């Protein structure tokens, strides 16, 4: 089973992660104040929202602040526009920044976009393993959901590339899309029972996927603090109770 810090994915209820999506230090401090009173397991710093992305010293200081204030394991994510994020860096900038963050061990886990040059992705995954960080290979589509077979193919490719956690988040256009996502998650978990998965159907239609992960093999779900980082996120104030109601 994969771990993020001292949190073990795949044991007990799906773990709750809250993304930090503020644009500056003032906003992040405001979010941290709110999060201090919420029930969750892991924090994700979405640095693509942060206006000081090019200032590595500011980034480094903020990561230290987040970890000190919350005492929670930290996922570092640079989500690009192709995957629904806020920045469009060059390949060199994207891989260079993530490599530096891994080398400096600024987080417990690093999100790496799966649909990039495979050899560079694999090198980052290997570097994360060497440095003791958990690697999350991710794929997001905010417009549509491919068929079940394609979802399985992508998740299995991430596993084959050495991902500690394979993550896919897709936008449904009909209820059958939600079923495709849940079915693919269940199929992959049955084949790789020890592999950590995060499988999300986004938006209001896909909200059930954020709650029923334990049934279908998804090991972590995302909740909103002040702002949601993706459509359909449930408030952290309510999520733990809902997960407990649906517990196996």
PDB file of N, CA and C in Angstrom, residues 40-143:
ATOM      1  N   UNK A  40      -9.546  16.445   8.079  1.00  0.00           N
ATOM      2  CA  UNK A  40      -9.013  15.917   6.818  1.00  0.00           C
ATOM      3  C   UNK A  40      -7.665  15.268   7.094  1.00  0.00           C
ATOM      4  N   UNK A  41      -7.104  14.623   6.049  1.00  0.00           N
ATOM      5  CA  UNK A  41      -5.889  13.828   6.241  1.00  0.00           C
ATOM      6  C   UNK A  41      -4.652  14.406   5.567  1.00  0.00           C
ATOM      7  N   UNK A  42      -4.840  15.025   4.397  1.00  0.00           N
ATOM      8  CA  UNK A  42      -3.727  15.423   3.537  1.00  0.00           C
ATOM      9  C   UNK A  42      -4.048  16.788   2.944  1.00  0.00           C
ATOM     10  N   UNK A  43      -3.017  17.601   2.711  1.00  0.00           N
ATOM     11  CA  UNK A  43      -3.210  18.893   2.047  1.00  0.00           C
ATOM     12  C   UNK A  43      -2.466  18.878   0.714  1.00  0.00           C
ATOM     13  N   UNK A  44      -3.084  19.467  -0.307  1.00  0.00           N
ATOM     14  CA  UNK A  44      -2.461  19.606  -1.624  1.00  0.00           C
ATOM     15  C   UNK A  44      -2.228  21.086  -1.903  1.00  0.00           C
ATOM     16  N   UNK A  45      -0.996  21.465  -2.206  1.00  0.00           N
ATOM     17  CA  UNK A  45      -0.687  22.842  -2.578  1.00  0.00           C
ATOM     18  C   UNK A  45      -0.671  22.923  -4.088  1.00  0.00           C
ATOM     19  N   UNK A  46      -1.679  23.589  -4.662  1.00  0.00           N
ATOM     20  CA  UNK A  46      -1.795  23.771  -6.107  1.00  0.00           C
ATOM     21  C   UNK A  46      -0.990  25.004  -6.499  1.00  0.00           C
ATOM     22  N   UNK A  47       0.276  24.799  -6.804  1.00  0.00           N
ATOM     23  CA  UNK A  47       1.151  25.947  -7.053  1.00  0.00           C
ATOM     24  C   UNK A  47       0.846  26.637  -8.375  1.00  0.00           C
ATOM     25  N   UNK A  48       0.034  25.997  -9.249  1.00  0.00           N
ATOM     26  CA  UNK A  48      -0.339  26.685 -10.490  1.00  0.00           C
ATOM     27  C   UNK A  48      -1.275  27.867 -10.219  1.00  0.00           C
ATOM     28  N   UNK A  49      -1.908  27.899  -9.064  1.00  0.00           N
ATOM     29  CA  UNK A  49      -2.719  29.051  -8.683  1.00  0.00           C
ATOM     30  C   UNK A  49      -1.873  30.187  -8.118  1.00  0.00           C
ATOM     31  N   UNK A  50      -0.695  29.880  -7.630  1.00  0.00           N
ATOM     32  CA  UNK A  50       0.103  30.835  -6.872  1.00  0.00           C
ATOM     33  C   UNK A  50       0.786  31.844  -7.790  1.00  0.00           C
ATOM     34  N   UNK A  51       0.605  33.118  -7.502  1.00  0.00           N
ATOM     35  CA  UNK A  51       1.143  34.175  -8.363  1.00  0.00           C
ATOM     36  C   UNK A  51       2.673  34.246  -8.309  1.00  0.00           C
ATOM     37  N   UNK A  52       3.283  33.671  -7.288  1.00  0.00           N
ATOM     38  CA  UNK A  52       4.736  33.706  -7.149  1.00  0.00           C
ATOM     39  C   UNK A  52       5.416  32.435  -7.619  1.00  0.00           C
ATOM     40  N   UNK A  53       4.804  31.770  -8.601  1.00  0.00           N
ATOM     41  CA  UNK A  53       5.306  30.469  -9.053  1.00  0.00           C
ATOM     42  C   UNK A  53       6.764  30.522  -9.501  1.00  0.00           C
ATOM     43  N   UNK A  54       7.178  31.652 -10.079  1.00  0.00           N
ATOM     44  CA  UNK A  54       8.545  31.738 -10.605  1.00  0.00           C
ATOM     45  C   UNK A  54       9.571  32.098  -9.529  1.00  0.00           C
ATOM     46  N   UNK A  55       9.109  32.375  -8.334  1.00  0.00           N
ATOM     47  CA  UNK A  55      10.007  32.725  -7.227  1.00  0.00           C
ATOM     48  C   UNK A  55      10.152  31.504  -6.327  1.00  0.00           C
ATOM     49  N   UNK A  56      11.212  30.729  -6.553  1.00  0.00           N
ATOM     50  CA  UNK A  56      11.362  29.453  -5.845  1.00  0.00           C
ATOM     51  C   UNK A  56      11.504  29.656  -4.336  1.00  0.00           C
ATOM     52  N   UNK A  57      12.117  30.739  -3.930  1.00  0.00           N
ATOM     53  CA  UNK A  57      12.262  31.006  -2.498  1.00  0.00           C
ATOM     54  C   UNK A  57      10.903  31.202  -1.842  1.00  0.00           C
ATOM     55  N   UNK A  58      10.007  31.952  -2.511  1.00  0.00           N
ATOM     56  CA  UNK A  58       8.653  32.127  -1.974  1.00  0.00           C
ATOM     57  C   UNK A  58       7.915  30.789  -1.886  1.00  0.00           C
ATOM     58  N   UNK A  59       8.045  29.984  -2.932  1.00  0.00           N
ATOM     59  CA  UNK A  59       7.410  28.667  -2.924  1.00  0.00           C
ATOM     60  C   UNK A  59       7.927  27.818  -1.767  1.00  0.00           C
ATOM     61  N   UNK A  60       9.219  27.786  -1.619  1.00  0.00           N
ATOM     62  CA  UNK A  60       9.839  26.968  -0.578  1.00  0.00           C
ATOM     63  C   UNK A  60       9.392  27.420   0.806  1.00  0.00           C
ATOM     64  N   UNK A  61       9.361  28.724   1.022  1.00  0.00           N
ATOM     65  CA  UNK A  61       8.926  29.254   2.320  1.00  0.00           C
ATOM     66  C   UNK A  61       7.472  28.890   2.602  1.00  0.00           C
ATOM     67  N   UNK A  62       6.636  28.974   1.574  1.00  0.00           N
ATOM     68  CA  UNK A  62       5.220  28.664   1.759  1.00  0.00           C
ATOM     69  C   UNK A  62       4.997  27.184   2.071  1.00  0.00           C
ATOM     70  N   UNK A  63       5.752  26.330   1.425  1.00  0.00           N
ATOM     71  CA  UNK A  63       5.605  24.899   1.717  1.00  0.00           C
ATOM     72  C   UNK A  63       5.969  24.601   3.164  1.00  0.00           C
ATOM     73  N   UNK A  64       7.006  25.267   3.646  1.00  0.00           N
ATOM     74  CA  UNK A  64       7.368  25.112   5.052  1.00  0.00           C
ATOM     75  C   UNK A  64       6.279  25.633   5.970  1.00  0.00           C
ATOM     76  N   UNK A  65       5.699  26.774   5.618  1.00  0.00           N
ATOM     77  CA  UNK A  65       4.617  27.355   6.415  1.00  0.00           C
ATOM     78  C   UNK A  65       3.414  26.425   6.466  1.00  0.00           C
ATOM     79  N   UNK A  66       3.021  25.879   5.317  1.00  0.00           N
ATOM     80  CA  UNK A  66       1.862  24.989   5.258  1.00  0.00           C
ATOM     81  C   UNK A  66       2.065  23.777   6.156  1.00  0.00           C
ATOM     82  N   UNK A  67       3.218  23.170   6.057  1.00  0.00           N
ATOM     83  CA  UNK A  67       3.484  21.967   6.849  1.00  0.00           C
ATOM     84  C   UNK A  67       3.537  22.288   8.348  1.00  0.00           C
ATOM     85  N   UNK A  68       4.102  23.428   8.686  1.00  0.00           N
ATOM     86  CA  UNK A  68       4.181  23.799  10.103  1.00  0.00           C
ATOM     87  C   UNK A  68       2.816  24.145  10.680  1.00  0.00           C
ATOM     88  N   UNK A  69       1.988  24.823   9.898  1.00  0.00           N
ATOM     89  CA  UNK A  69       0.679  25.254  10.392  1.00  0.00           C
ATOM     90  C   UNK A  69      -0.306  24.092  10.532  1.00  0.00           C
ATOM     91  N   UNK A  70      -0.258  23.175   9.587  1.00  0.00           N
ATOM     92  CA  UNK A  70      -1.273  22.121   9.562  1.00  0.00           C
ATOM     93  C   UNK A  70      -0.794  20.791  10.110  1.00  0.00           C
ATOM     94  N   UNK A  71       0.505  20.547  10.080  1.00  0.00           N
ATOM     95  CA  UNK A  71       1.052  19.259  10.506  1.00  0.00           C
ATOM     96  C   UNK A  71       0.366  18.094   9.774  1.00  0.00           C
ATOM     97  N   UNK A  72       0.210  18.273   8.458  1.00  0.00           N
ATOM     98  CA  UNK A  72      -0.387  17.247   7.604  1.00  0.00           C
ATOM     99  C   UNK A  72       0.571  16.937   6.464  1.00  0.00           C
ATOM    100  N   UNK A  73       0.539  15.710   5.928  1.00  0.00           N
ATOM    101  CA  UNK A  73       1.344  15.416   4.737  1.00  0.00           C
ATOM    102  C   UNK A  73       0.943  16.318   3.579  1.00  0.00           C
ATOM    103  N   UNK A  74       1.933  16.679   2.758  1.00  0.00           N
ATOM    104  CA  UNK A  74       1.731  17.655   1.695  1.00  0.00           C
ATOM    105  C   UNK A  74       1.945  17.035   0.317  1.00  0.00           C
ATOM    106  N   UNK A  75       0.961  17.232  -0.571  1.00  0.00           N
ATOM    107  CA  UNK A  75       1.105  16.914  -1.988  1.00  0.00           C
ATOM    108  C   UNK A  75       1.396  18.213  -2.727  1.00  0.00           C
ATOM    109  N   UNK A  76       2.390  18.187  -3.587  1.00  0.00           N
ATOM    110  CA  UNK A  76       2.724  19.365  -4.398  1.00  0.00           C
ATOM    111  C   UNK A  76       2.249  19.120  -5.836  1.00  0.00           C
ATOM    112  N   UNK A  77       1.418  20.032  -6.352  1.00  0.00           N
ATOM    113  CA  UNK A  77       0.827  19.846  -7.679  1.00  0.00           C
ATOM    114  C   UNK A  77       0.998  21.093  -8.532  1.00  0.00           C
ATOM    115  N   UNK A  78       1.548  20.893  -9.728  1.00  0.00           N
ATOM    116  CA  UNK A  78       1.616  21.938 -10.747  1.00  0.00           C
ATOM    117  C   UNK A  78       0.715  21.490 -11.898  1.00  0.00           C
ATOM    118  N   UNK A  79      -0.555  21.922 -11.844  1.00  0.00           N
ATOM    119  CA  UNK A  79      -1.505  21.496 -12.857  1.00  0.00           C
ATOM    120  C   UNK A  79      -1.466  22.475 -14.034  1.00  0.00           C
ATOM    121  N   UNK A  80      -1.298  21.943 -15.238  1.00  0.00           N
ATOM    122  CA  UNK A  80      -1.181  22.792 -16.421  1.00  0.00           C
ATOM    123  C   UNK A  80      -2.535  22.938 -17.128  1.00  0.00           C
ATOM    124  N   UNK A  81      -2.595  23.899 -18.037  1.00  0.00           N
ATOM    125  CA  UNK A  81      -3.868  24.216 -18.688  1.00  0.00           C
ATOM    126  C   UNK A  81      -4.451  23.031 -19.449  1.00  0.00           C
ATOM    127  N   UNK A  82      -3.597  22.216 -20.041  1.00  0.00           N
ATOM    128  CA  UNK A  82      -4.084  21.036 -20.746  1.00  0.00           C
ATOM    129  C   UNK A  82      -4.879  20.111 -19.843  1.00  0.00           C
ATOM    130  N   UNK A  83      -4.579  20.158 -18.549  1.00  0.00           N
ATOM    131  CA  UNK A  83      -5.216  19.266 -17.581  1.00  0.00           C
ATOM    132  C   UNK A  83      -6.141  20.030 -16.637  1.00  0.00           C
ATOM    133  N   UNK A  84      -6.553  21.233 -17.046  1.00  0.00           N
ATOM    134  CA  UNK A  84      -7.491  22.001 -16.241  1.00  0.00           C
ATOM    135  C   UNK A  84      -6.861  22.936 -15.238  1.00  0.00           C
ATOM    136  N   UNK A  85      -5.540  23.136 -15.321  1.00  0.00           N
ATOM    137  CA  UNK A  85      -4.849  24.023 -14.393  1.00  0.00           C
ATOM    138  C   UNK A  85      -4.771  25.452 -14.909  1.00  0.00           C
ATOM    139  N   UNK A  86      -3.881  26.243 -14.299  1.00  0.00           N
ATOM    140  CA  UNK A  86      -3.845  27.683 -14.562  1.00  0.00           C
ATOM    141  C   UNK A  86      -2.592  28.173 -15.274  1.00  0.00           C
ATOM    142  N   UNK A  87      -1.661  27.296 -15.581  1.00  0.00           N
ATOM    143  CA  UNK A  87      -0.416  27.728 -16.210  1.00  0.00           C
ATOM    144  C   UNK A  87      -0.110  26.851 -17.410  1.00  0.00           C
ATOM    145  N   UNK A  88       0.735  27.371 -18.285  1.00  0.00           N
ATOM    146  CA  UNK A  88       1.123  26.632 -19.492  1.00  0.00           C
ATOM    147  C   UNK A  88       2.639  26.693 -19.653  1.00  0.00           C
ATOM    148  N   UNK A  89       3.378  26.024 -18.762  1.00  0.00           N
ATOM    149  CA  UNK A  89       4.836  26.109 -18.820  1.00  0.00           C
ATOM    150  C   UNK A  89       5.405  25.270 -19.950  1.00  0.00           C
ATOM    151  N   UNK A  90       6.621  25.598 -20.345  1.00  0.00           N
ATOM    152  CA  UNK A  90       7.333  24.749 -21.300  1.00  0.00           C
ATOM    153  C   UNK A  90       7.659  23.414 -20.637  1.00  0.00           C
ATOM    154  N   UNK A  91       7.988  22.425 -21.467  1.00  0.00           N
ATOM    155  CA  UNK A  91       8.387  21.125 -20.921  1.00  0.00           C
ATOM    156  C   UNK A  91       9.570  21.282 -19.972  1.00  0.00           C
ATOM    157  N   UNK A  92      10.536  22.100 -20.379  1.00  0.00           N
ATOM    158  CA  UNK A  92      11.736  22.285 -19.553  1.00  0.00           C
ATOM    159  C   UNK A  92      11.383  22.908 -18.208  1.00  0.00           C
ATOM    160  N   UNK A  93      10.505  23.897 -18.222  1.00  0.00           N
ATOM    161  CA  UNK A  93      10.106  24.555 -16.972  1.00  0.00           C
ATOM    162  C   UNK A  93       9.327  23.599 -16.079  1.00  0.00           C
ATOM    163  N   UNK A  94       8.393  22.870 -16.672  1.00  0.00           N
ATOM    164  CA  UNK A  94       7.575  21.933 -15.897  1.00  0.00           C
ATOM    165  C   UNK A  94       8.442  20.883 -15.210  1.00  0.00           C
ATOM    166  N   UNK A  95       9.236  20.184 -15.988  1.00  0.00           N
ATOM    167  CA  UNK A  95      10.041  19.107 -15.410  1.00  0.00           C
ATOM    168  C   UNK A  95      11.148  19.654 -14.524  1.00  0.00           C
ATOM    169  N   UNK A  96      11.704  20.794 -14.891  1.00  0.00           N
ATOM    170  CA  UNK A  96      12.770  21.375 -14.081  1.00  0.00           C
ATOM    171  C   UNK A  96      12.302  21.761 -12.691  1.00  0.00           C
ATOM    172  N   UNK A  97      11.114  22.379 -12.602  1.00  0.00           N
ATOM    173  CA  UNK A  97      10.594  22.788 -11.296  1.00  0.00           C
ATOM    174  C   UNK A  97      10.241  21.584 -10.441  1.00  0.00           C
ATOM    175  N   UNK A  98       9.571  20.591 -11.027  1.00  0.00           N
ATOM    176  CA  UNK A  98       9.222  19.404 -10.240  1.00  0.00           C
ATOM    177  C   UNK A  98      10.477  18.659  -9.781  1.00  0.00           C
ATOM    178  N   UNK A  99      11.466  18.595 -10.648  1.00  0.00           N
ATOM    179  CA  UNK A  99      12.714  17.922 -10.264  1.00  0.00           C
ATOM    180  C   UNK A  99      13.367  18.631  -9.077  1.00  0.00           C
ATOM    181  N   UNK A 100      13.375  19.958  -9.101  1.00  0.00           N
ATOM    182  CA  UNK A 100      13.981  20.711  -8.003  1.00  0.00           C
ATOM    183  C   UNK A 100      13.222  20.494  -6.698  1.00  0.00           C
ATOM    184  N   UNK A 101      11.901  20.489  -6.777  1.00  0.00           N
ATOM    185  CA  UNK A 101      11.076  20.264  -5.585  1.00  0.00           C
ATOM    186  C   UNK A 101      11.331  18.879  -5.003  1.00  0.00           C
ATOM    187  N   UNK A 102      11.442  17.880  -5.890  1.00  0.00           N
ATOM    188  CA  UNK A 102      11.737  16.525  -5.419  1.00  0.00           C
ATOM    189  C   UNK A 102      13.125  16.457  -4.796  1.00  0.00           C
ATOM    190  N   UNK A 103      14.113  17.033  -5.472  1.00  0.00           N
ATOM    191  CA  UNK A 103      15.489  17.019  -4.958  1.00  0.00           C
ATOM    192  C   UNK A 103      15.556  17.641  -3.561  1.00  0.00           C
ATOM    193  N   UNK A 104      14.784  18.720  -3.345  1.00  0.00           N
ATOM    194  CA  UNK A 104      14.804  19.409  -2.059  1.00  0.00           C
ATOM    195  C   UNK A 104      13.822  18.812  -1.050  1.00  0.00           C
ATOM    196  N   UNK A 105      13.076  17.789  -1.462  1.00  0.00           N
ATOM    197  CA  UNK A 105      12.135  17.081  -0.575  1.00  0.00           C
ATOM    198  C   UNK A 105      11.193  18.050   0.137  1.00  0.00           C
ATOM    199  N   UNK A 106      10.549  18.902  -0.640  1.00  0.00           N
ATOM    200  CA  UNK A 106       9.696  19.932  -0.057  1.00  0.00           C
ATOM    201  C   UNK A 106       8.294  19.432   0.258  1.00  0.00           C
ATOM    202  N   UNK A 107       7.951  18.235  -0.186  1.00  0.00           N
ATOM    203  CA  UNK A 107       6.626  17.680   0.071  1.00  0.00           C
ATOM    204  C   UNK A 107       6.760  16.178   0.290  1.00  0.00           C
ATOM    205  N   UNK A 108       5.677  15.574   0.778  1.00  0.00           N
ATOM    206  CA  UNK A 108       5.663  14.117   0.949  1.00  0.00           C
ATOM    207  C   UNK A 108       5.276  13.410  -0.349  1.00  0.00           C
ATOM    208  N   UNK A 109       4.570  14.117  -1.229  1.00  0.00           N
ATOM    209  CA  UNK A 109       4.133  13.506  -2.493  1.00  0.00           C
ATOM    210  C   UNK A 109       4.180  14.541  -3.605  1.00  0.00           C
ATOM    211  N   UNK A 110       4.403  14.068  -4.808  1.00  0.00           N
ATOM    212  CA  UNK A 110       4.485  14.945  -5.979  1.00  0.00           C
ATOM    213  C   UNK A 110       3.524  14.438  -7.055  1.00  0.00           C
ATOM    214  N   UNK A 111       2.697  15.340  -7.583  1.00  0.00           N
ATOM    215  CA  UNK A 111       1.795  15.014  -8.683  1.00  0.00           C
ATOM    216  C   UNK A 111       2.528  15.240 -10.008  1.00  0.00           C
ATOM    217  N   UNK A 112       2.494  14.244 -10.876  1.00  0.00           N
ATOM    218  CA  UNK A 112       3.165  14.310 -12.175  1.00  0.00           C
ATOM    219  C   UNK A 112       2.137  13.969 -13.247  1.00  0.00           C
ATOM    220  N   UNK A 113       1.990  14.852 -14.227  1.00  0.00           N
ATOM    221  CA  UNK A 113       1.016  14.598 -15.282  1.00  0.00           C
ATOM    222  C   UNK A 113       1.477  13.446 -16.173  1.00  0.00           C
ATOM    223  N   UNK A 114       0.615  12.473 -16.307  1.00  0.00           N
ATOM    224  CA  UNK A 114       0.934  11.245 -17.033  1.00  0.00           C
ATOM    225  C   UNK A 114       1.097  11.479 -18.536  1.00  0.00           C
ATOM    226  N   UNK A 115       0.299  12.370 -19.113  1.00  0.00           N
ATOM    227  CA  UNK A 115       0.319  12.549 -20.569  1.00  0.00           C
ATOM    228  C   UNK A 115       1.389  13.546 -21.008  1.00  0.00           C
ATOM    229  N   UNK A 116       2.608  13.258 -20.636  1.00  0.00           N
ATOM    230  CA  UNK A 116       3.777  14.021 -21.070  1.00  0.00           C
ATOM    231  C   UNK A 116       4.809  13.042 -21.606  1.00  0.00           C
ATOM    232  N   UNK A 117       5.974  13.539 -21.972  1.00  0.00           N
ATOM    233  CA  UNK A 117       6.990  12.648 -22.528  1.00  0.00           C
ATOM    234  C   UNK A 117       7.297  11.537 -21.539  1.00  0.00           C
ATOM    235  N   UNK A 118       7.041  10.308 -21.984  1.00  0.00           N
ATOM    236  CA  UNK A 118       7.071   9.177 -21.067  1.00  0.00           C
ATOM    237  C   UNK A 118       8.425   9.017 -20.383  1.00  0.00           C
ATOM    238  N   UNK A 119       9.502   9.188 -21.152  1.00  0.00           N
ATOM    239  CA  UNK A 119      10.815   8.962 -20.535  1.00  0.00           C
ATOM    240  C   UNK A 119      11.097   9.980 -19.431  1.00  0.00           C
ATOM    241  N   UNK A 120      10.621  11.206 -19.593  1.00  0.00           N
ATOM    242  CA  UNK A 120      10.840  12.234 -18.568  1.00  0.00           C
ATOM    243  C   UNK A 120       9.950  11.990 -17.358  1.00  0.00           C
ATOM    244  N   UNK A 121       8.730  11.524 -17.604  1.00  0.00           N
ATOM    245  CA  UNK A 121       7.842  11.180 -16.498  1.00  0.00           C
ATOM    246  C   UNK A 121       8.445  10.047 -15.663  1.00  0.00           C
ATOM    247  N   UNK A 122       8.922   9.016 -16.334  1.00  0.00           N
ATOM    248  CA  UNK A 122       9.510   7.877 -15.622  1.00  0.00           C
ATOM    249  C   UNK A 122      10.733   8.315 -14.822  1.00  0.00           C
ATOM    250  N   UNK A 123      11.536   9.225 -15.378  1.00  0.00           N
ATOM    251  CA  UNK A 123      12.709   9.716 -14.642  1.00  0.00           C
ATOM    252  C   UNK A 123      12.280  10.444 -13.365  1.00  0.00           C
ATOM    253  N   UNK A 124      11.199  11.224 -13.452  1.00  0.00           N
ATOM    254  CA  UNK A 124      10.710  11.911 -12.257  1.00  0.00           C
ATOM    255  C   UNK A 124      10.187  10.917 -11.223  1.00  0.00           C
ATOM    256  N   UNK A 125       9.463   9.903 -11.687  1.00  0.00           N
ATOM    257  CA  UNK A 125       8.958   8.868 -10.781  1.00  0.00           C
ATOM    258  C   UNK A 125      10.126   8.186 -10.076  1.00  0.00           C
ATOM    259  N   UNK A 126      11.157   7.853 -10.823  1.00  0.00           N
ATOM    260  CA  UNK A 126      12.330   7.193 -10.234  1.00  0.00           C
ATOM    261  C   UNK A 126      13.041   8.121  -9.245  1.00  0.00           C
ATOM    262  N   UNK A 127      13.149   9.402  -9.589  1.00  0.00           N
ATOM    263  CA  UNK A 127      13.783  10.361  -8.690  1.00  0.00           C
ATOM    264  C   UNK A 127      12.983  10.489  -7.397  1.00  0.00           C
ATOM    265  N   UNK A 128      11.657  10.530  -7.519  1.00  0.00           N
ATOM    266  CA  UNK A 128      10.813  10.611  -6.327  1.00  0.00           C
ATOM    267  C   UNK A 128      11.048   9.405  -5.419  1.00  0.00           C
ATOM    268  N   UNK A 129      11.141   8.220  -6.010  1.00  0.00           N
ATOM    269  CA  UNK A 129      11.405   7.020  -5.211  1.00  0.00           C
ATOM    270  C   UNK A 129      12.748   7.137  -4.501  1.00  0.00           C
ATOM    271  N   UNK A 130      13.762   7.612  -5.222  1.00  0.00           N
ATOM    272  CA  UNK A 130      15.093   7.760  -4.633  1.00  0.00           C
ATOM    273  C   UNK A 130      15.092   8.731  -3.460  1.00  0.00           C
ATOM    274  N   UNK A 131      14.271   9.774  -3.551  1.00  0.00           N
ATOM    275  CA  UNK A 131      14.243  10.819  -2.529  1.00  0.00           C
ATOM    276  C   UNK A 131      13.193  10.577  -1.451  1.00  0.00           C
ATOM    277  N   UNK A 132      12.446   9.475  -1.582  1.00  0.00           N
ATOM    278  CA  UNK A 132      11.470   9.143  -0.548  1.00  0.00           C
ATOM    279  C   UNK A 132      10.137   9.846  -0.670  1.00  0.00           C
ATOM    280  N   UNK A 133       9.819  10.386  -1.864  1.00  0.00           N
ATOM    281  CA  UNK A 133       8.525  11.014  -2.088  1.00  0.00           C
ATOM    282  C   UNK A 133       7.577  10.028  -2.780  1.00  0.00           C
ATOM    283  N   UNK A 134       6.315  10.140  -2.477  1.00  0.00           N
ATOM    284  CA  UNK A 134       5.290   9.348  -3.148  1.00  0.00           C
ATOM    285  C   UNK A 134       4.955   9.998  -4.487  1.00  0.00           C
ATOM    286  N   UNK A 135       4.943   9.201  -5.550  1.00  0.00           N
ATOM    287  CA  UNK A 135       4.629   9.733  -6.879  1.00  0.00           C
ATOM    288  C   UNK A 135       3.156   9.472  -7.200  1.00  0.00           C
ATOM    289  N   UNK A 136       2.479  10.522  -7.653  1.00  0.00           N
ATOM    290  CA  UNK A 136       1.096  10.420  -8.109  1.00  0.00           C
ATOM    291  C   UNK A 136       1.085  10.750  -9.594  1.00  0.00           C
ATOM    292  N   UNK A 137       0.866   9.752 -10.441  1.00  0.00           N
ATOM    293  CA  UNK A 137       0.706  10.022 -11.865  1.00  0.00           C
ATOM    294  C   UNK A 137      -0.765  10.336 -12.103  1.00  0.00           C
ATOM    295  N   UNK A 138      -1.038  11.441 -12.809  1.00  0.00           N
ATOM    296  CA  UNK A 138      -2.408  11.924 -12.910  1.00  0.00           C
ATOM    297  C   UNK A 138      -2.802  12.243 -14.340  1.00  0.00           C
ATOM    298  N   UNK A 139      -4.104  12.134 -14.585  1.00  0.00           N
ATOM    299  CA  UNK A 139      -4.683  12.504 -15.868  1.00  0.00           C
ATOM    300  C   UNK A 139      -6.061  13.119 -15.615  1.00  0.00           C
ATOM    301  N   UNK A 140      -6.303  14.311 -16.169  1.00  0.00           N
ATOM    302  CA  UNK A 140      -7.557  15.031 -15.972  1.00  0.00           C
ATOM    303  C   UNK A 140      -8.154  15.417 -17.318  1.00  0.00           C
ATOM    304  N   UNK A 141      -9.456  15.257 -17.433  1.00  0.00           N
ATOM    305  CA  UNK A 141     -10.188  15.721 -18.611  1.00  0.00           C
ATOM    306  C   UNK A 141     -11.450  16.417 -18.120  1.00  0.00           C
ATOM    307  N   UNK A 142     -11.493  17.744 -18.262  1.00  0.00           N
ATOM    308  CA  UNK A 142     -12.610  18.532 -17.761  1.00  0.00           C
ATOM    309  C   UNK A 142     -13.739  18.645 -18.779  1.00  0.00           C
ATOM    310  N   UNK A 143     -13.638  17.924 -19.901  1.00  0.00           N
ATOM    311  CA  UNK A 143     -14.649  18.024 -20.952  1.00  0.00           C
ATOM    312  C   UNK A 143     -15.441  16.742 -21.172  1.00  0.00           C
TER     313      UNK A 143
END
